[in-house]
Amino acid sequence: MAGPSAPAVIAKGLKHLDLDGHDLPPSPAPSSPSNGRKYALATELVYTDSGDQYNSSSVPIYQSATFKGGPGQEYDYTRSGNPTRTHLERHMAKIMNANRALVVSSGMGACDVITRTLKPGDEVVTGDDLYGGTNRLLTYLKENGGIIVKHVDTTKVDLVKQALSSKTTMVLLETPTNPLIKMVDIAGISAAAHEASPDCCVAVDNTMMSPYLQNPLDLGADVTYESGTKYLSGHHDLMAGVIGINNAALGDKFYFMINSTGCGLAPFDSWLLLRGVKTLAVRMEKQQESAMRIAHFLEERGFKVRYPGLKSHPQYALHNSQARGAGAVLSFETGSINLSERIVESTKLFGISVSFGCVNSLISMPCRMSHASIDPALRKERALPEDIIRLCVGIEDLQDLMDDLSQALVRAGAVRLTSDGFMALEVGDGETGKTTMVVDEP
Ligand SMILES: Cc1ncc(COP(=O)(O)O)c(C=O)c1O
Ligand SMILES: N[C@@H](CCSC[C@H](N)C(=O)O)C(=O)O
């Protein structure tokens, strides 16, 4: 095993190997205006008229619980509505290609609002790879709310079709999924669900992509929602959830739930999210470009990498048909839980943290962190590898990120150096029964 003393050599090798000559992902081209938008998406993200009486450039924060004036006025109580929140909702509707957007206190809050429309006896068809919190909420509804929840491999439209029945009132999808980065055919499944039952609500969790890269409503979904905690805000300084809909009746139902339960986003957080979303285009461009390089780097050294931008991904074509870029989350396996732990503990720039979509790069082991709430036996049943590492690539200098990852792989003993500075992998210790690593001769 190589010792921890060789980062300079690695850096030399990496520069040579990875910053030259790789194809970049196809440049996302959300450049043509759609759904009544006047400008390209990158422009619309920053283009807002504050509507303020003093022409303030930034939207005022109406930090007020109540509004005086009695019946008939637009706002009376911030749980029911607040001008700063309304401004954000109108902005988000435009960005999400939706007729209406609603903003709530977290991504799970959004999922809760959407699933509160279910009644006992209703059936939900959903994926077998889901964010742990979504899985937890659906399990709660199954055990306590009389909802039938069917988990299927949503990458296979036929399996979804088989699971649909006249009782299916909701299909809940993630694409790409968290953390296995599996893609789901939004248009195909939406059409199948509506054919099986015209009133079936297809809801897509768009957190991994953000509206900059994917617009589920344009592909036939009824609801798009996401954790605004991630790419939309981009700085891990707030929690938020955003719901986009075209159907007015559905929008009214969701608003009823938000007003009834009091989960509408607070004025200050609405303002922060408005500020954060302005830079979504530049952040996402930079992050996914670096993610692509890092995905290639790991794949070339024999790791099993899951990233939508890799041609080796079995759903590369599907993803490109429904999204405008690959995003910045990737996961990879090492073949050993201990080895994965050592890698995660050895990075310096990649901070050990849950979540993604932040300007800072993050590293995590989903089975210990974001997906720990899924029972280990169920994780096994659903083939969620215990050794999987998830990387969320930020906006730091790419060479610094590569160097950090390299030194961590060396320090952890996942790679070895050869005389001319090239990296080579040791074969995994077989703990997980996998032999995903190969020795990469220079
Ligand atoms: C795919 C996905 N959906 C929803 C959520 C929930 O978002 P939040 O943490 O803002 O509640 C998360 C992460 O938490 C997520 O990764
Ligand atoms: N302790 C939290 C874990 C949040 S995970 C956040 C994010 N979605 C991710 O995938 O990293 C919980 O129990 O929900």
Short mmCIF file of C-alpha atoms and ligand atoms in Angstrom, two decimals:
data_model
loop_
_atom_site.label_atom_id
_atom_site.label_comp_id
_atom_site.label_asym_id
_atom_site.label_seq_id
_atom_site.Cartn_x
_atom_site.Cartn_y
_atom_site.Cartn_z
CA MET A 1 0.00 0.00 0.00
CA ALA A 2 1.28 3.44 -0.75
CA GLY A 3 1.95 5.63 2.27
CA PRO A 4 0.47 9.03 2.85
CA SER A 5 3.61 10.86 1.84
CA ALA A 6 3.24 11.15 -1.90
CA PRO A 7 0.62 13.74 -2.84
CA ALA A 8 3.02 15.79 -4.95
CA VAL A 9 3.69 12.85 -7.24
CA ILE A 10 -0.01 12.15 -7.49
CA ALA A 11 -0.75 15.71 -8.37
CA LYS A 12 1.75 15.50 -11.20
CA GLY A 13 0.16 12.31 -12.46
CA LEU A 14 -3.34 13.68 -12.19
CA LYS A 15 -2.61 16.88 -14.03
CA HIS A 16 -1.23 14.82 -16.82
CA LEU A 17 -4.07 12.36 -16.82
CA ASP A 18 -7.17 14.27 -16.02
CA LEU A 19 -7.11 17.89 -16.87
CA ASP A 20 -6.23 17.19 -20.47
CA GLY A 21 -8.18 15.61 -23.17
CA HIS A 22 -11.49 14.50 -21.71
CA ASP A 23 -14.76 15.25 -23.37
CA LEU A 24 -16.84 17.61 -21.33
CA PRO A 25 -20.49 16.76 -20.79
CA PRO A 26 -22.78 18.19 -23.43
CA SER A 27 -23.27 21.79 -22.44
CA PRO A 28 -26.72 22.22 -20.98
CA ALA A 29 -28.72 24.42 -23.25
CA PRO A 30 -31.67 25.78 -21.34
CA SER A 31 -31.19 28.83 -23.48
CA SER A 32 -34.42 29.06 -25.35
CA PRO A 33 -37.30 30.68 -23.50
CA SER A 34 -40.31 28.47 -22.87
CA ASN A 35 -43.66 28.54 -21.08
CA GLY A 36 -44.11 32.26 -21.44
CA ARG A 37 -40.62 33.10 -20.20
CA LYS A 38 -39.19 36.10 -21.95
CA TYR A 39 -35.50 35.32 -21.59
CA ALA A 40 -33.20 32.33 -21.38
CA LEU A 41 -33.28 30.54 -18.03
CA ALA A 42 -29.92 31.90 -16.82
CA THR A 43 -31.30 35.41 -17.37
CA GLU A 44 -34.69 34.70 -15.82
CA LEU A 45 -32.95 33.37 -12.70
CA VAL A 46 -31.51 36.80 -11.95
CA TYR A 47 -34.29 38.86 -13.48
CA THR A 48 -36.84 39.91 -10.86
CA ASP A 49 -38.63 43.16 -10.34
CA SER A 50 -38.86 43.77 -6.61
CA GLY A 51 -42.09 45.72 -7.06
CA ASP A 52 -40.99 47.86 -4.13
CA GLN A 53 -42.31 51.40 -3.77
CA TYR A 54 -38.70 52.66 -3.43
CA ASN A 55 -37.44 50.56 -6.36
CA SER A 56 -35.18 48.55 -4.08
CA SER A 57 -32.96 46.18 -6.05
CA SER A 58 -33.46 43.42 -3.54
CA VAL A 59 -36.93 42.23 -2.58
CA PRO A 60 -37.88 43.58 0.87
CA ILE A 61 -38.19 41.08 3.72
CA TYR A 62 -41.65 41.46 5.23
CA GLN A 63 -40.65 40.22 8.65
CA SER A 64 -44.12 40.51 10.03
CA ALA A 65 -46.56 37.91 11.36
CA THR A 66 -49.63 40.08 10.87
CA PHE A 67 -50.92 42.70 8.44
CA LYS A 68 -53.36 45.35 9.60
CA GLY A 69 -56.54 46.33 7.81
CA GLY A 70 -59.21 43.71 8.37
CA PRO A 71 -61.15 41.53 5.92
CA GLY A 72 -60.62 41.70 2.18
CA GLN A 73 -56.94 42.59 2.14
CA GLU A 74 -54.35 40.51 0.32
CA TYR A 75 -52.37 39.53 3.42
CA ASP A 76 -53.55 39.16 7.00
CA TYR A 77 -51.24 36.56 8.60
CA THR A 78 -47.92 35.18 7.42
CA ARG A 79 -48.98 31.54 7.85
CA SER A 80 -51.57 32.26 5.14
CA GLY A 81 -49.38 34.42 2.96
CA ASN A 82 -46.51 36.89 3.02
CA PRO A 83 -45.32 39.26 0.27
CA THR A 84 -41.70 38.03 0.34
CA ARG A 85 -42.89 34.42 0.06
CA THR A 86 -45.29 35.35 -2.76
CA HIS A 87 -42.46 37.01 -4.65
CA LEU A 88 -40.38 33.84 -4.35
CA GLU A 89 -43.32 31.65 -5.39
CA ARG A 90 -43.91 33.69 -8.55
CA HIS A 91 -40.21 33.60 -9.36
CA MET A 92 -40.04 29.84 -8.81
CA ALA A 93 -43.13 29.19 -10.94
CA LYS A 94 -41.39 30.96 -13.80
CA ILE A 95 -38.18 28.99 -13.29
CA MET A 96 -39.95 25.63 -12.94
CA ASN A 97 -42.18 26.12 -16.01
CA ALA A 98 -45.17 25.87 -13.68
CA ASN A 99 -48.40 27.80 -13.46
CA ARG A 100 -48.00 27.98 -9.71
CA ALA A 101 -45.27 27.35 -7.17
CA LEU A 102 -45.57 27.01 -3.41
CA VAL A 103 -42.67 27.21 -1.00
CA VAL A 104 -42.46 25.43 2.34
CA SER A 105 -40.07 24.89 5.19
CA SER A 106 -38.13 21.91 3.76
CA GLY A 107 -38.06 19.35 0.99
CA MET A 108 -39.69 16.84 3.32
CA GLY A 109 -42.30 19.49 4.12
CA ALA A 110 -43.06 19.60 0.38
CA CYS A 111 -43.32 15.80 0.25
CA ASP A 112 -45.61 15.89 3.29
CA VAL A 113 -47.91 18.50 1.68
CA ILE A 114 -48.15 16.41 -1.49
CA THR A 115 -48.80 13.09 0.27
CA ARG A 116 -51.38 14.64 2.62
CA THR A 117 -53.78 14.56 -0.33
CA LEU A 118 -53.79 10.73 -0.04
CA LYS A 119 -56.65 8.95 1.70
CA PRO A 120 -56.71 5.56 3.45
CA GLY A 121 -56.93 2.82 0.82
CA ASP A 122 -55.09 4.89 -1.79
CA GLU A 123 -52.13 3.29 -3.45
CA VAL A 124 -48.74 4.89 -4.13
CA VAL A 125 -46.30 3.40 -6.61
CA THR A 126 -42.75 4.53 -5.99
CA GLY A 127 -39.11 3.58 -6.47
CA ASP A 128 -36.89 1.08 -4.71
CA ASP A 129 -34.10 3.64 -4.45
CA LEU A 130 -35.31 6.78 -2.71
CA TYR A 131 -33.89 9.41 -0.40
CA GLY A 132 -34.03 7.91 3.13
CA GLY A 133 -36.38 10.62 4.44
CA THR A 134 -38.89 10.03 1.65
CA ASN A 135 -38.77 6.32 2.32
CA ARG A 136 -39.33 7.03 6.03
CA LEU A 137 -42.40 9.21 5.37
CA LEU A 138 -43.92 6.67 2.98
CA THR A 139 -43.30 3.88 5.50
CA TYR A 140 -45.06 5.95 8.16
CA LEU A 141 -48.05 6.50 5.85
CA LYS A 142 -48.16 2.78 5.10
CA GLU A 143 -48.02 1.78 8.75
CA ASN A 144 -50.25 4.50 10.16
CA GLY A 145 -52.27 6.08 7.38
CA GLY A 146 -53.76 3.07 5.61
CA ILE A 147 -51.89 3.90 2.39
CA ILE A 148 -50.69 1.04 0.22
CA VAL A 149 -47.10 1.73 -0.86
CA LYS A 150 -45.55 -0.35 -3.64
CA HIS A 151 -41.79 -0.02 -4.17
CA VAL A 152 -40.67 -1.11 -7.62
CA ASP A 153 -37.64 -0.62 -9.82
CA THR A 154 -38.88 2.53 -11.54
CA THR A 155 -36.10 2.34 -14.13
CA LYS A 156 -38.31 -0.29 -15.79
CA VAL A 157 -41.51 1.25 -17.13
CA ASP A 158 -43.01 -2.24 -17.53
CA LEU A 159 -42.61 -2.96 -13.81
CA VAL A 160 -44.29 0.35 -12.99
CA LYS A 161 -47.14 -0.52 -15.38
CA GLN A 162 -47.58 -3.89 -13.67
CA ALA A 163 -47.76 -2.19 -10.28
CA LEU A 164 -50.39 0.36 -11.35
CA SER A 165 -54.00 -0.36 -10.49
CA SER A 166 -57.30 1.51 -10.36
CA LYS A 167 -56.43 2.36 -6.74
CA THR A 168 -53.16 4.05 -7.69
CA THR A 169 -53.68 7.71 -6.90
CA MET A 170 -50.04 8.70 -6.82
CA VAL A 171 -46.78 7.77 -8.52
CA LEU A 172 -43.82 9.27 -6.72
CA LEU A 173 -40.54 9.32 -8.60
CA GLU A 174 -36.97 10.47 -8.08
CA THR A 175 -34.67 10.87 -11.06
CA PRO A 176 -31.75 10.54 -10.76
CA THR A 177 -32.36 8.59 -7.59
CA ASN A 178 -30.50 9.21 -4.35
CA PRO A 179 -27.97 7.62 -3.92
CA LEU A 180 -27.82 5.01 -6.68
CA ILE A 181 -28.19 7.58 -9.47
CA LYS A 182 -30.77 5.53 -11.36
CA MET A 183 -32.79 7.35 -13.98
CA VAL A 184 -36.50 7.10 -14.49
CA ASP A 185 -38.44 7.73 -17.69
CA ILE A 186 -40.63 10.64 -16.58
CA ALA A 187 -42.64 10.88 -19.82
CA GLY A 188 -43.12 7.12 -20.18
CA ILE A 189 -44.25 6.61 -16.60
CA SER A 190 -46.47 9.71 -16.59
CA ALA A 191 -48.25 8.48 -19.71
CA ALA A 192 -48.68 4.97 -18.28
CA ALA A 193 -49.99 6.28 -14.96
CA HIS A 194 -52.49 8.63 -16.60
CA GLU A 195 -53.63 5.87 -18.90
CA ALA A 196 -54.20 3.54 -15.95
CA SER A 197 -56.03 6.22 -14.04
CA PRO A 198 -56.54 9.76 -15.45
CA ASP A 199 -56.65 11.25 -11.93
CA CYS A 200 -53.41 9.64 -10.83
CA CYS A 201 -50.96 12.30 -9.62
CA VAL A 202 -47.41 11.82 -10.87
CA ALA A 203 -45.05 13.68 -8.56
CA VAL A 204 -41.35 13.96 -9.38
CA ASP A 205 -38.67 14.81 -6.85
CA ASN A 206 -36.35 16.98 -8.96
CA THR A 207 -33.80 17.71 -6.21
CA MET A 208 -30.79 16.14 -7.96
CA MET A 209 -31.29 18.14 -11.14
CA SER A 210 -32.98 21.42 -10.16
CA PRO A 211 -35.12 23.25 -12.73
CA TYR A 212 -31.96 24.41 -14.43
CA LEU A 213 -31.40 20.91 -15.78
CA GLN A 214 -34.78 19.18 -15.79
CA ASN A 215 -38.44 20.23 -15.92
CA PRO A 216 -40.71 17.27 -15.04
CA LEU A 217 -43.93 19.21 -15.76
CA ASP A 218 -42.85 19.57 -19.40
CA LEU A 219 -42.49 15.78 -19.54
CA GLY A 220 -46.02 15.02 -18.35
CA ALA A 221 -45.69 14.96 -14.56
CA ASP A 222 -48.42 16.64 -12.50
CA VAL A 223 -46.17 17.85 -9.71
CA THR A 224 -42.50 18.70 -9.50
CA TYR A 225 -41.04 19.28 -6.10
CA GLU A 226 -37.61 19.57 -4.63
CA SER A 227 -35.52 20.31 -1.63
CA GLY A 228 -34.61 23.98 -1.95
CA THR A 229 -32.02 23.21 0.71
CA LYS A 230 -29.85 21.86 -2.12
CA TYR A 231 -29.06 23.45 -5.51
CA LEU A 232 -31.73 26.16 -5.45
CA SER A 233 -30.21 27.86 -2.42
CA GLY A 234 -26.71 26.51 -3.03
CA HIS A 235 -25.03 27.53 0.22
CA HIS A 236 -26.42 25.22 2.89
CA ASP A 237 -27.65 28.19 4.85
CA LEU A 238 -31.37 27.44 4.78
CA MET A 239 -33.95 24.67 4.58
CA ALA A 240 -36.72 24.93 1.99
CA GLY A 241 -39.02 22.91 -0.21
CA VAL A 242 -40.56 24.05 -3.50
CA ILE A 243 -43.62 22.57 -5.23
CA GLY A 244 -44.52 23.36 -8.85
CA ILE A 245 -47.88 22.55 -10.43
CA ASN A 246 -49.90 23.39 -13.53
CA ASN A 247 -53.26 22.10 -12.31
CA ALA A 248 -55.12 24.85 -10.43
CA ALA A 249 -57.23 22.48 -8.29
CA LEU A 250 -54.13 20.60 -7.16
CA GLY A 251 -52.43 23.90 -6.35
CA ASP A 252 -55.41 24.93 -4.21
CA LYS A 253 -55.31 21.60 -2.34
CA PHE A 254 -51.61 22.04 -1.59
CA TYR A 255 -52.11 25.65 -0.50
CA PHE A 256 -54.91 24.48 1.83
CA MET A 257 -52.48 22.01 3.44
CA ILE A 258 -49.77 24.65 3.80
CA ASN A 259 -52.09 27.17 5.41
CA SER A 260 -53.67 24.49 7.61
CA THR A 261 -50.41 23.04 8.89
CA GLY A 262 -48.31 26.22 8.91
CA CYS A 263 -45.32 24.97 6.93
CA GLY A 264 -45.04 27.95 4.54
CA LEU A 265 -41.49 29.23 4.16
CA ALA A 266 -40.58 32.05 6.56
CA PRO A 267 -39.96 35.55 5.11
CA PHE A 268 -36.23 35.60 5.79
CA ASP A 269 -35.69 32.13 4.33
CA SER A 270 -37.79 33.13 1.31
CA TRP A 271 -35.48 36.09 0.80
CA LEU A 272 -32.37 33.92 1.20
CA LEU A 273 -33.69 31.44 -1.34
CA LEU A 274 -34.47 34.26 -3.78
CA ARG A 275 -30.89 35.42 -3.42
CA GLY A 276 -29.40 31.94 -3.76
CA VAL A 277 -31.34 30.90 -6.84
CA LYS A 278 -29.95 33.81 -8.86
CA THR A 279 -26.60 32.04 -9.16
CA LEU A 280 -28.03 28.58 -9.90
CA ALA A 281 -26.89 28.60 -13.55
CA VAL A 282 -23.26 29.50 -12.89
CA ARG A 283 -23.00 27.20 -9.90
CA MET A 284 -24.51 24.24 -11.70
CA GLU A 285 -22.37 24.74 -14.81
CA LYS A 286 -19.17 24.82 -12.78
CA GLN A 287 -20.18 21.99 -10.46
CA GLN A 288 -21.21 19.57 -13.18
CA GLU A 289 -18.14 20.27 -15.27
CA SER A 290 -15.93 19.34 -12.31
CA ALA A 291 -18.15 16.36 -11.44
CA MET A 292 -17.68 15.01 -14.95
CA ARG A 293 -13.89 15.15 -14.63
CA ILE A 294 -13.97 13.48 -11.25
CA ALA A 295 -16.34 10.76 -12.47
CA HIS A 296 -13.95 9.97 -15.35
CA PHE A 297 -10.98 9.99 -13.00
CA LEU A 298 -12.56 7.43 -10.68
CA GLU A 299 -13.97 5.26 -13.43
CA GLU A 300 -10.63 5.06 -15.21
CA ARG A 301 -9.09 3.69 -12.05
CA GLY A 302 -11.55 0.85 -11.87
CA PHE A 303 -14.12 2.11 -9.42
CA LYS A 304 -17.76 1.39 -10.18
CA VAL A 305 -18.98 4.95 -10.68
CA ARG A 306 -22.60 6.02 -11.00
CA TYR A 307 -22.97 9.37 -12.74
CA PRO A 308 -25.50 10.39 -15.41
CA GLY A 309 -22.78 11.99 -17.54
CA LEU A 310 -20.81 8.77 -18.04
CA LYS A 311 -21.48 6.92 -21.26
CA SER A 312 -21.13 3.71 -19.29
CA HIS A 313 -24.30 4.56 -17.35
CA PRO A 314 -27.01 2.20 -18.62
CA GLN A 315 -29.46 5.09 -18.79
CA TYR A 316 -27.16 7.68 -20.29
CA ALA A 317 -29.40 8.07 -23.36
CA LEU A 318 -32.60 8.31 -21.33
CA HIS A 319 -31.08 10.97 -19.10
CA ASN A 320 -29.91 13.04 -22.05
CA SER A 321 -33.39 12.84 -23.56
CA GLN A 322 -35.04 14.36 -20.51
CA ALA A 323 -32.39 16.52 -18.84
CA ARG A 324 -29.95 19.18 -20.00
CA GLY A 325 -26.95 18.12 -17.94
CA ALA A 326 -25.63 15.50 -15.56
CA GLY A 327 -25.60 17.47 -12.30
CA ALA A 328 -22.89 17.22 -9.70
CA VAL A 329 -23.71 14.20 -7.53
CA LEU A 330 -21.97 10.90 -8.17
CA SER A 331 -21.48 7.77 -6.20
CA PHE A 332 -18.90 5.02 -6.35
CA GLU A 333 -18.11 1.74 -4.69
CA THR A 334 -14.78 0.56 -3.36
CA GLY A 335 -15.47 -3.09 -2.59
CA SER A 336 -14.88 -2.61 1.14
CA ILE A 337 -16.80 -0.74 3.85
CA ASN A 338 -13.61 -0.14 5.84
CA LEU A 339 -11.84 1.19 2.81
CA SER A 340 -14.74 3.53 2.05
CA GLU A 341 -14.67 4.79 5.64
CA ARG A 342 -10.95 5.46 5.39
CA ILE A 343 -11.38 7.39 2.13
CA VAL A 344 -14.23 9.49 3.55
CA GLU A 345 -12.21 10.27 6.66
CA SER A 346 -9.12 11.21 4.64
CA THR A 347 -10.46 14.02 2.47
CA LYS A 348 -9.87 17.60 3.52
CA LEU A 349 -11.72 19.72 0.97
CA PHE A 350 -14.58 17.26 0.55
CA GLY A 351 -16.31 17.79 3.89
CA ILE A 352 -18.03 14.84 5.54
CA SER A 353 -21.65 15.89 5.50
CA VAL A 354 -25.12 14.89 4.43
CA SER A 355 -26.88 16.88 1.72
CA PHE A 356 -25.67 18.10 -1.67
CA GLY A 357 -26.02 21.03 -4.05
CA CYS A 358 -23.83 23.31 -1.97
CA VAL A 359 -20.92 25.40 -3.29
CA ASN A 360 -18.65 23.29 -1.08
CA SER A 361 -17.74 19.75 -2.06
CA LEU A 362 -19.07 17.03 0.22
CA ILE A 363 -18.43 13.35 0.77
CA SER A 364 -20.61 10.86 2.60
CA MET A 365 -21.46 7.21 3.11
CA PRO A 366 -25.22 7.12 2.48
CA CYS A 367 -25.82 3.88 4.42
CA ARG A 368 -24.34 5.50 7.54
CA MET A 369 -25.79 8.96 6.96
CA SER A 370 -28.59 10.07 4.61
CA HIS A 371 -30.04 6.57 4.23
CA ALA A 372 -29.36 5.25 7.74
CA SER A 373 -33.09 5.39 8.50
CA ILE A 374 -33.70 2.58 6.01
CA ASP A 375 -33.55 -0.75 7.82
CA PRO A 376 -30.25 -2.55 7.01
CA ALA A 377 -32.14 -5.65 5.89
CA LEU A 378 -34.20 -3.53 3.51
CA ARG A 379 -31.07 -1.80 2.23
CA LYS A 380 -29.71 -5.23 1.43
CA GLU A 381 -32.95 -6.33 -0.23
CA ARG A 382 -32.87 -3.19 -2.37
CA ALA A 383 -29.21 -3.75 -3.26
CA LEU A 384 -27.99 -0.52 -1.71
CA PRO A 385 -24.25 -1.17 -1.28
CA GLU A 386 -23.01 -0.53 2.25
CA ASP A 387 -19.65 0.64 0.92
CA ILE A 388 -21.10 3.24 -1.44
CA ILE A 389 -19.53 6.70 -1.24
CA ARG A 390 -21.44 9.74 -2.47
CA LEU A 391 -19.59 12.79 -3.73
CA CYS A 392 -21.23 16.16 -4.20
CA VAL A 393 -18.93 18.33 -6.23
CA GLY A 394 -18.73 22.02 -5.41
CA ILE A 395 -17.26 25.10 -7.08
CA GLU A 396 -13.71 24.85 -5.73
CA ASP A 397 -10.72 24.72 -8.06
CA LEU A 398 -10.87 21.38 -9.87
CA GLN A 399 -7.18 20.60 -9.45
CA ASP A 400 -7.45 21.16 -5.70
CA LEU A 401 -10.40 18.76 -5.59
CA MET A 402 -8.53 16.16 -7.63
CA ASP A 403 -5.50 16.47 -5.41
CA ASP A 404 -7.62 16.12 -2.30
CA LEU A 405 -9.35 13.03 -3.62
CA SER A 406 -6.02 11.57 -4.70
CA GLN A 407 -4.33 12.05 -1.36
CA ALA A 408 -7.38 10.55 0.35
CA LEU A 409 -7.28 7.47 -1.90
CA VAL A 410 -3.58 7.07 -1.16
CA ARG A 411 -3.93 7.68 2.56
CA ALA A 412 -6.78 5.18 2.73
CA GLY A 413 -4.74 2.59 0.84
CA ALA A 414 -7.18 2.44 -2.06
CA VAL A 415 -4.56 3.12 -4.69
CA ARG A 416 -0.87 2.68 -5.18
CA LEU A 417 1.64 4.81 -6.99
CA THR A 418 3.83 3.60 -9.73
CA SER A 419 7.30 4.88 -10.42
CA ASP A 420 6.24 7.56 -12.89
CA GLY A 421 3.51 8.93 -10.66
CA PHE A 422 0.54 7.16 -12.14
CA MET A 423 -2.04 5.75 -9.80
CA ALA A 424 -3.09 2.17 -9.59
CA LEU A 425 -5.70 0.49 -7.47
CA GLU A 426 -5.20 -2.30 -5.04
CA VAL A 427 -7.83 -4.99 -5.30
CA GLY A 428 -10.48 -4.59 -2.60
CA ASP A 429 -10.34 -6.76 0.49
CA GLY A 430 -13.42 -8.67 -0.52
CA GLU A 431 -15.37 -7.61 2.57
CA THR A 432 -18.44 -6.85 0.52
CA GLY A 433 -17.91 -9.79 -1.78
CA LYS A 434 -17.24 -7.44 -4.66
CA THR A 435 -14.22 -7.13 -6.87
CA THR A 436 -14.96 -3.82 -8.48
CA MET A 437 -11.35 -2.70 -8.47
CA VAL A 438 -8.77 -3.37 -11.07
CA VAL A 439 -5.09 -2.76 -11.12
CA ASP A 440 -4.42 0.00 -13.59
CA GLU A 441 -0.97 -0.37 -15.08
CA PRO A 442 0.68 2.83 -16.34
C1 LIG B 1 -33.79 13.63 -3.17
C2 LIG B 1 -34.21 14.34 -1.92
N1 LIG B 1 -35.48 14.70 -1.77
C3 LIG B 1 -35.91 15.35 -0.69
C4 LIG B 1 -35.06 15.65 0.34
C5 LIG B 1 -35.59 16.35 1.55
O1 LIG B 1 -35.17 17.70 1.58
P1 LIG B 1 -34.99 18.51 2.94
O2 LIG B 1 -33.77 18.01 3.61
O3 LIG B 1 -34.90 19.92 2.47
O4 LIG B 1 -36.19 18.24 3.77
C6 LIG B 1 -33.71 15.29 0.24
C7 LIG B 1 -32.71 15.56 1.30
O5 LIG B 1 -32.95 15.85 2.41
C8 LIG B 1 -33.29 14.62 -0.92
O6 LIG B 1 -32.03 14.21 -1.06
N1 LIG B 2 -30.61 13.14 9.74
C1 LIG B 2 -31.27 13.46 8.50
C2 LIG B 2 -30.42 13.11 7.35
C3 LIG B 2 -30.58 14.09 6.24
S1 LIG B 2 -29.95 13.54 4.69
C4 LIG B 2 -30.05 14.97 3.69
C5 LIG B 2 -29.98 14.76 2.23
N2 LIG B 2 -31.24 14.50 1.64
C6 LIG B 2 -29.00 13.76 1.73
O1 LIG B 2 -29.36 12.91 0.91
O2 LIG B 2 -27.84 13.85 2.11
C7 LIG B 2 -32.56 12.67 8.44
O3 LIG B 2 -32.75 11.77 9.25
O4 LIG B 2 -33.42 12.98 7.64
#
